[in-house]
Amino acid sequence: MSDSESGAVSRVTGAVRERVERVVTSTPRGGPAVVGGIGIALFLITLLNFFRELRQFGFGWPQVAAVLLGAWLSAMIVYGAIYLQGTPYTPRQRWQVAAASLAGIGFVYLVMYFTVFVRPSVGLRLGGPTLQLLASAHAGAVAGYLIGLLYVKARRDAQQARQVGQQLEFMHSILRHDVLNSMTVVRARAEHLDQQLDGRHQESLDAIRNQTESVINLSQRARATVNALAANADVTPEPVDLSAVLREEIATVRSTYDALSVTADVPDDVVVQADDMLPAVFGNLLSNAVQHNDADDRRIHIAVRAGAESVVVRVRDNGPGVPDEEKEAVFEQGYSSTGGGFGLFFVRTMIDHYGGSIHIEDNQPRGSVFVVSLPRAEQDRTSPFAGVGV
């Protein structure tokens, strides 16, 4: 295969993977729906087989026992789907459980093929295999579901343990430089300058003070987050007003950077599951879009689309873009070329903590699109931290 053919295959594979990833992350009920559909489908097939046997053999307790067993197993599978929907698992993890259920059916059917259908080929007589196949399908679905659920739980626990360690290490690497004390000194100097400078410099001075207050607030929240994680506290996401958070962070970016065009399409009253670190997440994401933009006319556009279960935020820029081979690496700890701030590692860490996802797409004709998906929340339970900028 030539290099051009290999590159074409790689691009097609990447596009398919990106589309599948988008579908998986945007359908949190997809996995449970598949599991529930398996249970309902098996129950309907069991009923059809029950009526078929009634016509062939008449009423008998063996047929009744078979349909009751099938109904009980189907109910277990449907209950498993309801249970899966109520778990804190991500959409990807729920789809993994559904895939395990389907794999269980496929595996058992393969075994049954060699144990049931091959028998007549060697001269062994065998009655109708429908009941055996139905029982095997039920058993395979239940076994696959349980195996998938245990697998996802084990992976999730291990991932959470790694994330806690990474969060502690990363947060402490920032706090150990005594950011809070340094910013307190900067704030005091800015207040002193406020009394010395005339109005021509007031806008720049206000920007310094705003950013100083942002860093101080962020340091305090980061310290609280480290303490909570170190104490093994259950830091649970809660409803936060995403609309207010984005507007505050957009205003901060506009006042901080010169020669920058920022446009936004942010509807009112969009509430997501997050915590009081959400302003820092989008603050870092917007700052990253500006700092790595080498265009003469730097432009950023923020668009929000709210669905029934999730909210998608797209941050577009006209910078140099991110190569395909680095679209995942940029979220790894220590990747930042500037060496400052929380960086994209912090952004993904917190978004994962909220049960969301983030990935990078190519902007046209130039630049990148950071796509953030967050779980939607009820508006009437909005966090008291909603709209607080960092």
Coordinates of C-alpha atoms in Angstrom, one line a residue:
M1 CA 0.0 0.0 0.0
S2 CA 1.4 3.4 -1.0
D3 CA 1.8 6.3 1.3
S4 CA -1.1 8.2 -0.3
E5 CA -3.4 5.1 0.1
S6 CA -2.3 4.6 3.7
G7 CA -3.0 8.3 4.4
A8 CA -6.4 8.1 2.8
V9 CA -7.3 5.0 4.9
S10 CA -6.0 6.8 8.0
R11 CA -8.2 9.8 7.3
V12 CA -11.3 7.6 6.7
T13 CA -10.6 5.7 9.8
G14 CA -10.2 8.9 11.8
A15 CA -13.4 10.3 10.4
V16 CA -15.4 7.2 11.3
R17 CA -13.8 7.1 14.8
E18 CA -14.7 10.8 15.3
R19 CA -18.3 10.2 14.1
V20 CA -18.7 7.1 16.4
E21 CA -17.2 9.1 19.3
R22 CA -19.7 11.9 18.7
V23 CA -22.6 9.5 18.7
V24 CA -21.5 7.7 21.8
T25 CA -20.9 10.8 23.8
S26 CA -24.1 12.5 22.8
T27 CA -26.4 9.6 23.6
P28 CA -26.2 8.9 27.4
R29 CA -29.4 6.8 27.2
G30 CA -28.2 4.8 24.1
G31 CA -26.5 2.0 26.1
P32 CA -29.4 1.4 28.5
A33 CA -31.9 1.6 25.6
V34 CA -30.0 -1.2 23.8
V35 CA -30.0 -3.4 26.9
G36 CA -33.7 -2.8 27.5
G37 CA -34.4 -3.5 23.9
I38 CA -32.6 -6.9 24.2
G39 CA -34.8 -7.8 27.2
I40 CA -38.0 -6.8 25.5
A41 CA -37.1 -8.5 22.2
L42 CA -36.2 -11.8 23.9
F43 CA -39.5 -11.7 25.9
L44 CA -41.5 -11.2 22.7
I45 CA -39.7 -14.1 21.0
T46 CA -40.4 -16.2 24.0
L47 CA -44.1 -15.4 23.8
L48 CA -44.2 -16.2 20.1
N49 CA -42.5 -19.5 20.7
F50 CA -45.0 -20.2 23.6
F51 CA -48.0 -19.7 21.3
R52 CA -46.4 -21.7 18.5
E53 CA -45.9 -24.7 20.9
L54 CA -49.5 -24.3 22.1
R55 CA -50.7 -24.8 18.6
Q56 CA -48.4 -27.8 18.0
F57 CA -48.6 -29.7 21.3
G58 CA -51.5 -28.1 23.2
F59 CA -51.4 -26.7 26.7
G60 CA -48.8 -28.2 29.1
W61 CA -47.0 -27.2 32.2
P62 CA -43.6 -27.5 30.6
Q63 CA -44.5 -24.7 28.1
V64 CA -45.8 -22.6 31.0
A65 CA -42.6 -23.1 32.9
A66 CA -40.6 -22.2 29.9
V67 CA -42.4 -18.9 29.2
L68 CA -42.3 -18.0 32.9
L69 CA -38.5 -18.6 33.0
G70 CA -38.1 -16.5 29.8
A71 CA -40.2 -13.7 31.3
W72 CA -38.2 -13.7 34.5
L73 CA -34.9 -13.5 32.7
S74 CA -36.2 -10.8 30.3
A75 CA -37.4 -8.8 33.4
M76 CA -33.9 -9.1 34.8
I77 CA -32.4 -7.7 31.6
V78 CA -34.9 -4.8 31.5
Y79 CA -34.2 -4.0 35.2
G80 CA -30.5 -4.0 34.4
A81 CA -31.2 -1.4 31.7
I82 CA -33.1 0.8 34.3
Y83 CA -30.2 0.3 36.8
L84 CA -27.6 1.2 34.2
Q85 CA -29.5 4.5 33.4
G86 CA -29.3 5.5 37.0
T87 CA -25.5 4.9 37.4
P88 CA -23.0 7.7 37.3
Y89 CA -21.3 6.0 34.3
T90 CA -20.4 8.1 31.2
P91 CA -22.2 7.4 27.9
R92 CA -19.2 5.5 26.7
Q93 CA -19.2 3.2 29.7
R94 CA -22.9 2.5 29.3
W95 CA -22.4 1.6 25.7
Q96 CA -19.6 -0.8 26.7
V97 CA -22.1 -2.6 29.0
A98 CA -24.6 -2.8 26.1
A99 CA -21.9 -4.1 23.8
A100 CA -21.0 -6.8 26.4
S101 CA -24.6 -7.9 26.5
L102 CA -24.7 -8.3 22.7
A103 CA -21.3 -10.1 22.8
G104 CA -22.7 -12.5 25.4
I105 CA -25.6 -13.4 23.1
G106 CA -23.2 -13.9 20.2
F107 CA -20.9 -16.0 22.2
V108 CA -23.6 -18.3 23.5
Y109 CA -25.2 -18.7 20.1
L110 CA -21.8 -19.7 18.7
V111 CA -21.5 -22.3 21.3
M112 CA -25.0 -23.5 20.7
Y113 CA -24.3 -23.8 17.0
F114 CA -21.6 -26.4 17.6
T115 CA -23.6 -28.2 20.3
V116 CA -27.1 -28.1 18.7
F117 CA -26.9 -27.7 15.0
V118 CA -23.9 -29.8 14.4
R119 CA -25.4 -32.9 16.1
P120 CA -27.7 -33.8 13.2
S121 CA -24.7 -33.7 10.8
V122 CA -23.2 -36.6 12.7
G123 CA -26.4 -38.6 12.8
L124 CA -27.7 -37.6 16.2
R125 CA -31.5 -36.9 16.4
L126 CA -32.5 -33.6 18.0
G127 CA -35.9 -32.0 18.5
G128 CA -36.7 -28.3 17.8
P129 CA -33.8 -26.2 19.2
T130 CA -35.9 -23.0 19.7
L131 CA -36.3 -23.4 23.5
Q132 CA -32.6 -24.1 23.9
L133 CA -31.7 -21.2 21.8
L134 CA -34.0 -18.8 23.7
A135 CA -32.6 -20.0 27.1
S136 CA -29.1 -19.6 25.8
A137 CA -29.8 -16.1 24.5
H138 CA -31.2 -15.1 27.9
A139 CA -28.3 -16.6 29.7
G140 CA -25.8 -14.9 27.3
A141 CA -27.4 -11.5 27.6
V142 CA -27.5 -11.7 31.4
A143 CA -23.9 -13.0 31.7
G144 CA -22.7 -10.4 29.2
Y145 CA -24.4 -7.6 31.0
L146 CA -23.0 -8.6 34.4
I147 CA -19.5 -9.0 33.0
G148 CA -19.7 -5.7 31.2
L149 CA -21.0 -3.9 34.3
L150 CA -18.3 -5.4 36.5
Y151 CA -15.7 -4.5 33.9
V152 CA -16.8 -0.9 33.6
K153 CA -17.0 -0.5 37.3
A154 CA -13.5 -1.8 37.8
R155 CA -12.2 0.4 35.0
R156 CA -14.0 3.4 36.4
D157 CA -12.7 2.9 39.9
A158 CA -9.2 2.6 38.6
Q159 CA -9.6 5.7 36.4
Q160 CA -10.9 7.7 39.4
A161 CA -8.0 6.6 41.5
R162 CA -5.5 7.7 38.8
Q163 CA -7.4 11.0 38.3
V164 CA -7.3 11.7 42.0
G165 CA -3.5 11.2 42.1
Q166 CA -3.0 13.3 39.0
Q167 CA -5.3 16.1 40.4
L168 CA -3.4 16.2 43.7
E169 CA 0.0 16.2 42.0
F170 CA -1.0 18.9 39.5
M171 CA -2.8 21.1 42.0
H172 CA 0.0 21.0 44.4
S173 CA 2.5 21.8 41.7
I174 CA 0.7 25.1 41.3
L175 CA 0.0 25.9 44.9
R176 CA 3.6 25.2 46.0
H177 CA 4.7 28.3 44.2
D178 CA 2.7 30.3 46.6
V179 CA 0.5 31.8 43.9
L180 CA -1.9 33.2 46.4
N181 CA 0.7 35.2 48.3
S182 CA 2.2 36.5 45.0
M183 CA -1.1 37.7 43.7
T184 CA -1.9 39.4 46.9
V185 CA 1.2 41.5 46.5
V186 CA 0.3 42.3 42.9
R187 CA -3.1 43.4 44.0
A188 CA -1.7 45.7 46.6
R189 CA 0.7 47.2 44.1
A190 CA -2.2 47.7 41.6
E191 CA -4.2 49.5 44.3
H192 CA -1.3 51.8 44.9
L193 CA -0.9 52.5 41.2
D194 CA -4.6 53.4 41.1
Q195 CA -3.8 56.4 43.2
Q196 CA -0.8 57.5 41.1
L197 CA -1.9 57.0 37.5
D198 CA -4.3 59.2 35.5
G199 CA -7.3 58.1 33.6
R200 CA -5.4 57.2 30.4
H201 CA -4.1 54.0 32.1
Q202 CA -7.3 53.1 34.0
E203 CA -8.4 50.5 31.5
S204 CA -5.1 48.6 31.7
L205 CA -5.0 48.9 35.5
D206 CA -8.6 47.5 35.7
A207 CA -7.5 44.5 33.6
I208 CA -4.6 43.9 35.9
R209 CA -6.8 44.0 39.0
N210 CA -9.5 41.8 37.4
Q211 CA -7.0 39.1 36.5
T212 CA -5.4 39.3 39.9
E213 CA -8.7 38.7 41.6
S214 CA -9.3 35.8 39.2
V215 CA -6.1 34.2 40.1
I216 CA -6.7 34.7 43.8
N217 CA -10.2 33.2 43.6
L218 CA -8.9 30.3 41.5
S219 CA -6.1 29.6 44.0
Q220 CA -8.5 29.4 46.9
R221 CA -10.9 27.1 45.0
A222 CA -8.0 24.9 43.9
R223 CA -6.8 24.6 47.5
A224 CA -10.3 23.6 48.6
T225 CA -10.5 21.0 45.8
V226 CA -7.1 19.5 46.8
N227 CA -8.2 19.3 50.4
A228 CA -11.5 17.6 49.4
L229 CA -9.8 15.1 47.2
A230 CA -7.1 14.4 49.8
A231 CA -9.8 13.7 52.4
N232 CA -11.5 11.3 50.0
A233 CA -14.6 13.5 50.0
D234 CA -17.4 12.9 47.6
V235 CA -17.2 15.9 45.4
T236 CA -20.4 15.6 43.4
P237 CA -21.3 17.7 40.4
E238 CA -24.3 20.0 40.9
P239 CA -26.3 22.3 38.7
V240 CA -24.4 25.4 37.4
D241 CA -25.6 28.1 35.1
L242 CA -23.4 27.6 32.1
S243 CA -24.8 30.7 30.3
A244 CA -23.7 33.0 33.1
V245 CA -20.3 31.4 33.4
L246 CA -19.6 31.7 29.7
R247 CA -20.7 35.3 29.5
E248 CA -18.4 36.2 32.4
E249 CA -15.4 34.4 30.9
I250 CA -16.0 36.0 27.5
A251 CA -16.1 39.4 29.1
T252 CA -12.8 38.7 30.9
V253 CA -11.1 37.6 27.7
R254 CA -12.3 40.6 25.8
S255 CA -10.9 43.0 28.5
T256 CA -7.6 41.1 28.8
Y257 CA -6.5 40.7 25.2
D258 CA -6.1 43.4 22.5
A259 CA -6.7 42.9 18.8
L260 CA -9.2 40.1 19.4
S261 CA -12.6 39.5 18.0
V262 CA -14.9 37.4 20.2
T263 CA -18.4 36.4 19.1
A264 CA -20.8 34.2 20.9
D265 CA -24.1 32.4 20.5
V266 CA -25.1 31.6 24.1
P267 CA -28.8 31.1 24.9
D268 CA -30.1 32.0 28.4
D269 CA -30.7 29.7 31.3
V270 CA -28.6 26.7 30.1
V271 CA -27.8 24.7 33.3
V272 CA -25.3 21.8 33.4
Q273 CA -23.9 19.4 36.0
A274 CA -20.5 20.8 37.2
D275 CA -19.1 22.7 40.2
D276 CA -17.5 26.0 41.1
M277 CA -14.4 25.2 39.0
L278 CA -16.4 25.4 35.8
P279 CA -15.4 29.1 35.2
A280 CA -11.8 28.1 35.5
V281 CA -12.4 25.3 32.9
F282 CA -13.8 27.7 30.2
G283 CA -11.4 30.5 31.3
N284 CA -8.5 28.2 30.4
L285 CA -10.1 27.0 27.2
L286 CA -10.7 30.5 26.0
S287 CA -7.2 31.7 27.0
N288 CA -5.7 28.7 25.2
A289 CA -7.6 29.7 22.0
V290 CA -6.1 33.2 22.2
Q291 CA -2.6 32.5 23.3
H292 CA -1.9 29.9 20.6
N293 CA -3.5 32.0 17.8
D294 CA -0.9 33.3 15.4
A295 CA -3.4 35.0 13.0
D296 CA -3.2 38.8 12.4
D297 CA -6.9 39.1 13.0
R298 CA -7.4 36.7 16.0
R299 CA -11.0 35.5 16.1
I300 CA -12.9 33.3 18.6
H301 CA -16.5 32.1 18.3
I302 CA -18.4 30.3 21.2
A303 CA -21.6 28.5 20.4
V304 CA -23.8 26.6 22.8
R305 CA -26.4 24.0 21.8
A306 CA -28.6 22.4 24.4
G307 CA -30.1 19.0 23.9
A308 CA -32.4 16.9 26.1
E309 CA -29.7 15.2 28.0
S310 CA -26.5 17.1 27.2
V311 CA -25.2 20.5 26.3
V312 CA -22.5 21.0 23.6
V313 CA -20.2 24.0 23.7
R314 CA -18.0 24.7 20.6
V315 CA -15.0 27.1 20.9
R316 CA -13.7 28.0 17.4
D317 CA -10.5 29.8 16.6
N318 CA -8.6 30.8 13.5
G319 CA -5.2 29.8 14.8
P320 CA -2.8 27.3 13.3
G321 CA -4.9 24.3 14.3
V322 CA -3.9 21.0 16.0
P323 CA -2.4 18.1 13.9
D324 CA -4.4 14.9 14.0
E325 CA -1.6 13.0 15.8
E326 CA -1.6 15.6 18.6
K327 CA -5.4 15.9 19.2
E328 CA -5.3 13.6 22.2
A329 CA -1.7 14.4 23.4
V330 CA -2.6 18.1 24.0
F331 CA -4.8 17.0 27.0
E332 CA -1.9 15.1 28.7
Q333 CA -0.2 16.4 31.7
G334 CA 2.9 18.4 31.0
Y335 CA 2.1 18.9 27.3
S336 CA 1.6 22.7 27.5
S337 CA 4.3 24.5 25.5
T338 CA 4.0 27.6 27.7
G339 CA 4.4 25.8 31.0
G340 CA 1.9 28.1 32.8
G341 CA -1.7 28.0 33.9
F342 CA -3.8 24.9 34.3
G343 CA -3.7 24.0 30.7
L344 CA -5.8 21.5 28.7
F345 CA -4.9 18.7 31.1
F346 CA -6.9 20.5 33.8
V347 CA -9.7 21.2 31.4
R348 CA -10.1 17.5 30.5
T349 CA -9.7 16.4 34.1
M350 CA -12.5 18.5 35.3
I351 CA -14.8 17.8 32.3
D352 CA -14.3 14.0 32.9
H353 CA -15.1 14.6 36.6
Y354 CA -18.4 16.2 35.5
G355 CA -19.3 13.2 33.4
G356 CA -18.7 15.0 30.1
S357 CA -16.2 14.8 27.2
I358 CA -14.0 17.0 25.1
H359 CA -12.4 16.5 21.7
I360 CA -10.8 18.6 19.0
E361 CA -12.1 19.1 15.4
D362 CA -10.6 21.0 12.5
N363 CA -12.1 24.4 11.8
Q364 CA -12.5 25.6 8.2
P365 CA -10.7 27.1 6.5
R366 CA -8.2 27.4 9.4
G367 CA -8.0 26.7 13.1
S368 CA -9.4 24.3 15.7
V369 CA -12.8 23.6 17.3
F370 CA -12.8 22.4 20.9
V371 CA -16.0 20.5 21.4
V372 CA -17.2 20.2 25.1
S373 CA -20.1 18.0 26.0
L374 CA -21.6 18.4 29.5
P375 CA -24.6 16.7 31.2
R376 CA -27.6 18.9 31.3
A377 CA -29.2 19.7 34.7
E378 CA -32.5 21.0 36.1
Q379 CA -32.6 24.8 36.1
D380 CA -34.4 25.1 39.4
R381 CA -31.5 23.6 41.3
T382 CA -28.8 25.9 40.1
S383 CA -25.6 26.1 42.2
P384 CA -24.9 29.2 44.2
F385 CA -21.6 29.4 42.3
A386 CA -23.5 30.0 39.0
G387 CA -22.1 32.9 37.1
V388 CA -19.1 33.5 39.3
G389 CA -16.2 34.3 37.1
V390 CA -12.6 33.2 38.0

